[in-house]
C-alpha positions as MATLAB code, in Angstrom:
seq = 'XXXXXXXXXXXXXXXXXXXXXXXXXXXXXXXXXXXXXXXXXXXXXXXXXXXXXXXXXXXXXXXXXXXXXXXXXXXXXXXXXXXXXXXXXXXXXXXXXXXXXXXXXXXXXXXXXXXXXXXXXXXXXXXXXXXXXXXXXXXXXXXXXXXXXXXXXXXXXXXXXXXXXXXXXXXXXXXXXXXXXXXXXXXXXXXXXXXXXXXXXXXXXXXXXXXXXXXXXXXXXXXXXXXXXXXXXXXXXXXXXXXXXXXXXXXXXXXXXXXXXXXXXXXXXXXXXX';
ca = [
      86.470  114.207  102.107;
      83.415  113.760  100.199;
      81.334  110.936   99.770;
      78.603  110.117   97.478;
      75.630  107.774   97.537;
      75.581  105.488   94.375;
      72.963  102.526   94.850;
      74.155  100.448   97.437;
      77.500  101.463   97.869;
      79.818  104.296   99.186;
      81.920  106.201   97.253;
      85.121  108.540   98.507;
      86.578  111.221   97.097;
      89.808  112.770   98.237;
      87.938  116.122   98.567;
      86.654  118.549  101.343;
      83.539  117.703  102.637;
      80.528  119.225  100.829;
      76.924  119.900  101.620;
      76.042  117.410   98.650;
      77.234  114.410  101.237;
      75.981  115.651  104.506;
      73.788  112.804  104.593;
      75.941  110.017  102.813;
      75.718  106.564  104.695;
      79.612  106.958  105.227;
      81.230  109.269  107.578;
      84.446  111.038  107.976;
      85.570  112.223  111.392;
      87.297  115.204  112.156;
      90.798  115.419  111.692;
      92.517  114.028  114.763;
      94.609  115.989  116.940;
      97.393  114.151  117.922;
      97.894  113.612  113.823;
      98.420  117.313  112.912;
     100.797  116.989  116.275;
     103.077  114.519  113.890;
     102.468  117.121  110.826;
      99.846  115.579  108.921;
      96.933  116.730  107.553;
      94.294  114.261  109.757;
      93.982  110.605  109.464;
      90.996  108.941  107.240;
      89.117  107.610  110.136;
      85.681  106.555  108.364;
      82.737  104.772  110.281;
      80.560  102.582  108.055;
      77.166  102.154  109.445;
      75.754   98.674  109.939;
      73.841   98.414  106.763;
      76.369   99.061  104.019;
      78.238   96.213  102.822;
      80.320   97.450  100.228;
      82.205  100.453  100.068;
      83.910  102.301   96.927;
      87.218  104.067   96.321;
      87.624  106.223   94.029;
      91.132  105.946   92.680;
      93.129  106.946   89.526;
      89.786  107.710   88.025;
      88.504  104.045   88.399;
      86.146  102.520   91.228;
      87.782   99.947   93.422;
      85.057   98.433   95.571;
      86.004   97.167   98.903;
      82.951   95.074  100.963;
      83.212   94.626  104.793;
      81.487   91.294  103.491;
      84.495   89.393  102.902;
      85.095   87.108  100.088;
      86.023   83.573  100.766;
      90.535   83.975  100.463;
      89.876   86.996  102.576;
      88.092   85.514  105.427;
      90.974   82.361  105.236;
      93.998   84.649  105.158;
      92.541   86.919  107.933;
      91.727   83.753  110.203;
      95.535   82.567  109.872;
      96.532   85.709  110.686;
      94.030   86.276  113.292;
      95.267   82.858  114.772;
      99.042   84.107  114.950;
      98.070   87.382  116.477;
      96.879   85.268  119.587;
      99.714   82.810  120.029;
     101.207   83.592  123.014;
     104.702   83.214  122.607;
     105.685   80.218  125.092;
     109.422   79.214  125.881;
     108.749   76.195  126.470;
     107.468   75.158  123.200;
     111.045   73.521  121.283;
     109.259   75.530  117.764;
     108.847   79.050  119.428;
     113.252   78.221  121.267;
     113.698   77.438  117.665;
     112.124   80.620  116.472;
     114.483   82.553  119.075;
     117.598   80.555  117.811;
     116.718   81.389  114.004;
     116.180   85.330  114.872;
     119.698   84.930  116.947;
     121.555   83.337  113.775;
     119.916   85.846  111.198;
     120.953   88.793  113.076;
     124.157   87.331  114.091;
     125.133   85.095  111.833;
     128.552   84.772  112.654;
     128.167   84.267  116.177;
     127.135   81.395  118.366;
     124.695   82.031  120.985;
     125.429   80.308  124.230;
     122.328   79.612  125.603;
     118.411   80.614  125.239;
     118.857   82.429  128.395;
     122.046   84.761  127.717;
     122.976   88.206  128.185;
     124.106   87.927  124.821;
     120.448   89.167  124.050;
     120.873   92.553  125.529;
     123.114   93.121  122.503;
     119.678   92.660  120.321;
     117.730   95.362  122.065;
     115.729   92.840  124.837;
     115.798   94.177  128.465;
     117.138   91.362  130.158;
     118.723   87.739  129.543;
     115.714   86.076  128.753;
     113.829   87.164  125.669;
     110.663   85.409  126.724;
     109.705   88.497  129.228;
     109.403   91.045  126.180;
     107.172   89.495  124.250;
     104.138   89.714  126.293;
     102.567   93.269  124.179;
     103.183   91.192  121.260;
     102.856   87.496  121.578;
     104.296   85.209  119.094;
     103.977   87.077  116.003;
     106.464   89.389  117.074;
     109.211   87.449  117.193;
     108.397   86.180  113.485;
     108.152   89.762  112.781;
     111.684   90.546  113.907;
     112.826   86.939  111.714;
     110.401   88.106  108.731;
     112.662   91.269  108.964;
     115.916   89.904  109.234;
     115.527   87.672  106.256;
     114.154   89.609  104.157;
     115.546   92.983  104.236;
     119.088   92.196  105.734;
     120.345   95.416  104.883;
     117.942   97.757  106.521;
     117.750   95.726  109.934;
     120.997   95.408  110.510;
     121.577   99.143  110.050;
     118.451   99.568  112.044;
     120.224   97.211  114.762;
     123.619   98.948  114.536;
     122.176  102.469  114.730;
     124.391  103.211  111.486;
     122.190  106.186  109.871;
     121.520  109.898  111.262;
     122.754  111.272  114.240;
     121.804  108.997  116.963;
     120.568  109.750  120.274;
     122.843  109.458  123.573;
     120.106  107.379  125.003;
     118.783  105.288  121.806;
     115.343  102.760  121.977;
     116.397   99.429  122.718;
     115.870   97.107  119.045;
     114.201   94.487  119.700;
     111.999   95.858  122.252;
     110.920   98.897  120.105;
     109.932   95.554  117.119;
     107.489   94.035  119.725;
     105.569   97.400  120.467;
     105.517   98.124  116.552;
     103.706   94.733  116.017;
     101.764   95.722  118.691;
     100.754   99.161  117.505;
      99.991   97.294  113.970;
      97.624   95.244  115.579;
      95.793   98.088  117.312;
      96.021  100.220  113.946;
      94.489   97.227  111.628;
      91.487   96.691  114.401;
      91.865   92.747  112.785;
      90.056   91.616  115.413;
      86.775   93.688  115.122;
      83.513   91.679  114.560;
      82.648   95.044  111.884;
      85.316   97.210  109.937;
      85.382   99.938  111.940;
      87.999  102.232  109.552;
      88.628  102.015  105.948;
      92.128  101.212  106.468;
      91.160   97.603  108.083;
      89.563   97.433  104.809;
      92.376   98.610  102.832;
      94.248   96.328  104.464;
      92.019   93.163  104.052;
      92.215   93.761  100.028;
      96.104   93.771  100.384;
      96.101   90.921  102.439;
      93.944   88.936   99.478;
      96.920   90.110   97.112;
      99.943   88.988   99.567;
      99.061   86.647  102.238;
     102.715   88.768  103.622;
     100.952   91.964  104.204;
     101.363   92.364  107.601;
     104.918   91.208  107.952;
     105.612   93.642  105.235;
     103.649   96.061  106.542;
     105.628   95.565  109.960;
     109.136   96.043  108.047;
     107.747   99.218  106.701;
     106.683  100.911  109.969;
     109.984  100.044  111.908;
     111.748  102.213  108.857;
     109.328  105.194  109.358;
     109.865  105.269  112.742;
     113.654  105.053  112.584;
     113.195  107.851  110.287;
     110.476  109.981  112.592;
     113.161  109.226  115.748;
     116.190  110.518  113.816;
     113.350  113.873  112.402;
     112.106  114.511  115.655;
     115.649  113.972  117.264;
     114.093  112.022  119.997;
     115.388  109.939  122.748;
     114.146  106.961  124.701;
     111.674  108.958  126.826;
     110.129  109.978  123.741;
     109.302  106.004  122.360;
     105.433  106.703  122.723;
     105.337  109.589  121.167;
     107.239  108.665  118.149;
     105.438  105.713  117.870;
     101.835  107.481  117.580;
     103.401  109.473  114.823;
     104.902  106.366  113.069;
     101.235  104.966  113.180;
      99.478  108.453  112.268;
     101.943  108.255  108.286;
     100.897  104.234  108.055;
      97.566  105.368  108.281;
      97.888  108.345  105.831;
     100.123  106.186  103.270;
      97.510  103.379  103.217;
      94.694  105.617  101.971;
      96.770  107.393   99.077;
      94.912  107.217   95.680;
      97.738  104.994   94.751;
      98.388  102.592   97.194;
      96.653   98.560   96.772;
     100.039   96.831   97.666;
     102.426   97.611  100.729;
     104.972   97.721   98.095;
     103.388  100.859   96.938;
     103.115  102.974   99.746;
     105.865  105.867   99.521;
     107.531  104.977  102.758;
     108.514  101.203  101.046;
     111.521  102.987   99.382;
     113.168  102.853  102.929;
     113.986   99.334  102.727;
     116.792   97.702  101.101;
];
């Protein structure tokens, strides 16, 4: 990767590093290991240092500047979603049981759910009769992750739900579990929470989420089809979650810094949804 200084600003280059950018305020780390472990070629980790502000991409031979100062519908969006991120999901709040019963209808629309506290749930993917317990990795946001999902790309979560593509493991990851520890990996991939940008794909992200306040929801629906498709690759089964998981993340990352990726929609692994 190289980088070169231009006035005040950053600019990358899909390229090897070369002696020209040794110095360059913006730095690329080494490729990581556990990425060439999922068969990629390293994730674009990139620290900027405290004193840059804006930072340029160079893509389909035009600059795209993206500033870790962020511009007014930025900071709003990333507050809303910031605020979601932290609700705690809470069964005794009637909107958050409402929440369960609308994710219960849109996956099963053409069955009645007998209580909040059911074993009908296990049929979902949650460990036990009560939802509630599962959602503690993820909080809230989870949950309207999973509804998010289920409205808006039917198709692929109920096959997703069933199991119906590939060969399928003996001992397959539970559904709805495996959606709260994507969120949850999203979160901790998209470092939202950081007082700096500490990688450029929080910064990619940020300029999506300026474009589609939806970003992350779409984002999540994404990254539960990739790692569908990495469990049915590798073959895996459920003692293998965490490591399919940390490959699912290691593509998200690569996608998000192609030359021609600014929307969700665009990143290659979208075509997986229907």
């Amino acid at each position: 990767m190289r980088v070169v200084r231009i006035s005040c600003v950053g600019t990358r280059h899909l390229s090897p590093p070369s002696s020209a950018s040794a110095h360059s305020d913006v730095s690329a780390s080494s490729a990581d290991a556990e990425d060439a472990s999922c068969g990629g070629t390293g994730t674009p980790s990139l620290r900027i240092k405290k004193r840059l502000t804006c930072v340029c991409f160079y893509r389909k031979r035009a600059y795209e500047r993206i500033c870790s100062n962020l511009t007014p519908l930025q900071e709003e969006r990333l507050k809303r979603l910031t605020k979601r991120m932290n609700n705690c999901f809470d069964a005794s709040r009637p909107d958050h049981q409402d929440a369960l019963r609308a994710l219960w209808s849109a996956t099963y629309p053409e069955k009645k759910l007998e209580a909040l506290i059911s074993d009908q749930w296990k049929d979902m993917g949650w460990q036990g009769k009560d939802p509630s317990t599962d959602f503690r990795g993820g909080g809230f946001i989870s949950l309207e992750n999973l509804l998010f999902f289920a409205k808006t790309f039917p198709t692929s979560f109920q096959s997703l739900l069933k199991k119906q593509g590939g060969k399928r493991a003996a001992w397959e990851y539970p559904f709805a579990v495996a959606g709260v520890n994507i969120t949850f990996m999203i979160m901790q991939m998209l470092d939202l929470e950081a007082s700096k940008p500490r990688t450029f794909v929080r910064s990619v992200f940020l300029q999506m989420l300026s474009e589609n306040e939806w970003a992350f929801d779409l984002l999540y629906c994404v990254a539960f089809a990739v790692m569908d498709k990495q469990w049915l690759d590798r073959n895996a089964t459920y003692m293998e979650f965490n490591d399919v998981l940390r490959c699912t993340r290691a593509q998200l990352e690569r996608e998000l810094m192609m030359d021609d990726v600014f929307r969700i929609e665009d990143m290659p692994s979208f075509s997986l949804l229907s």
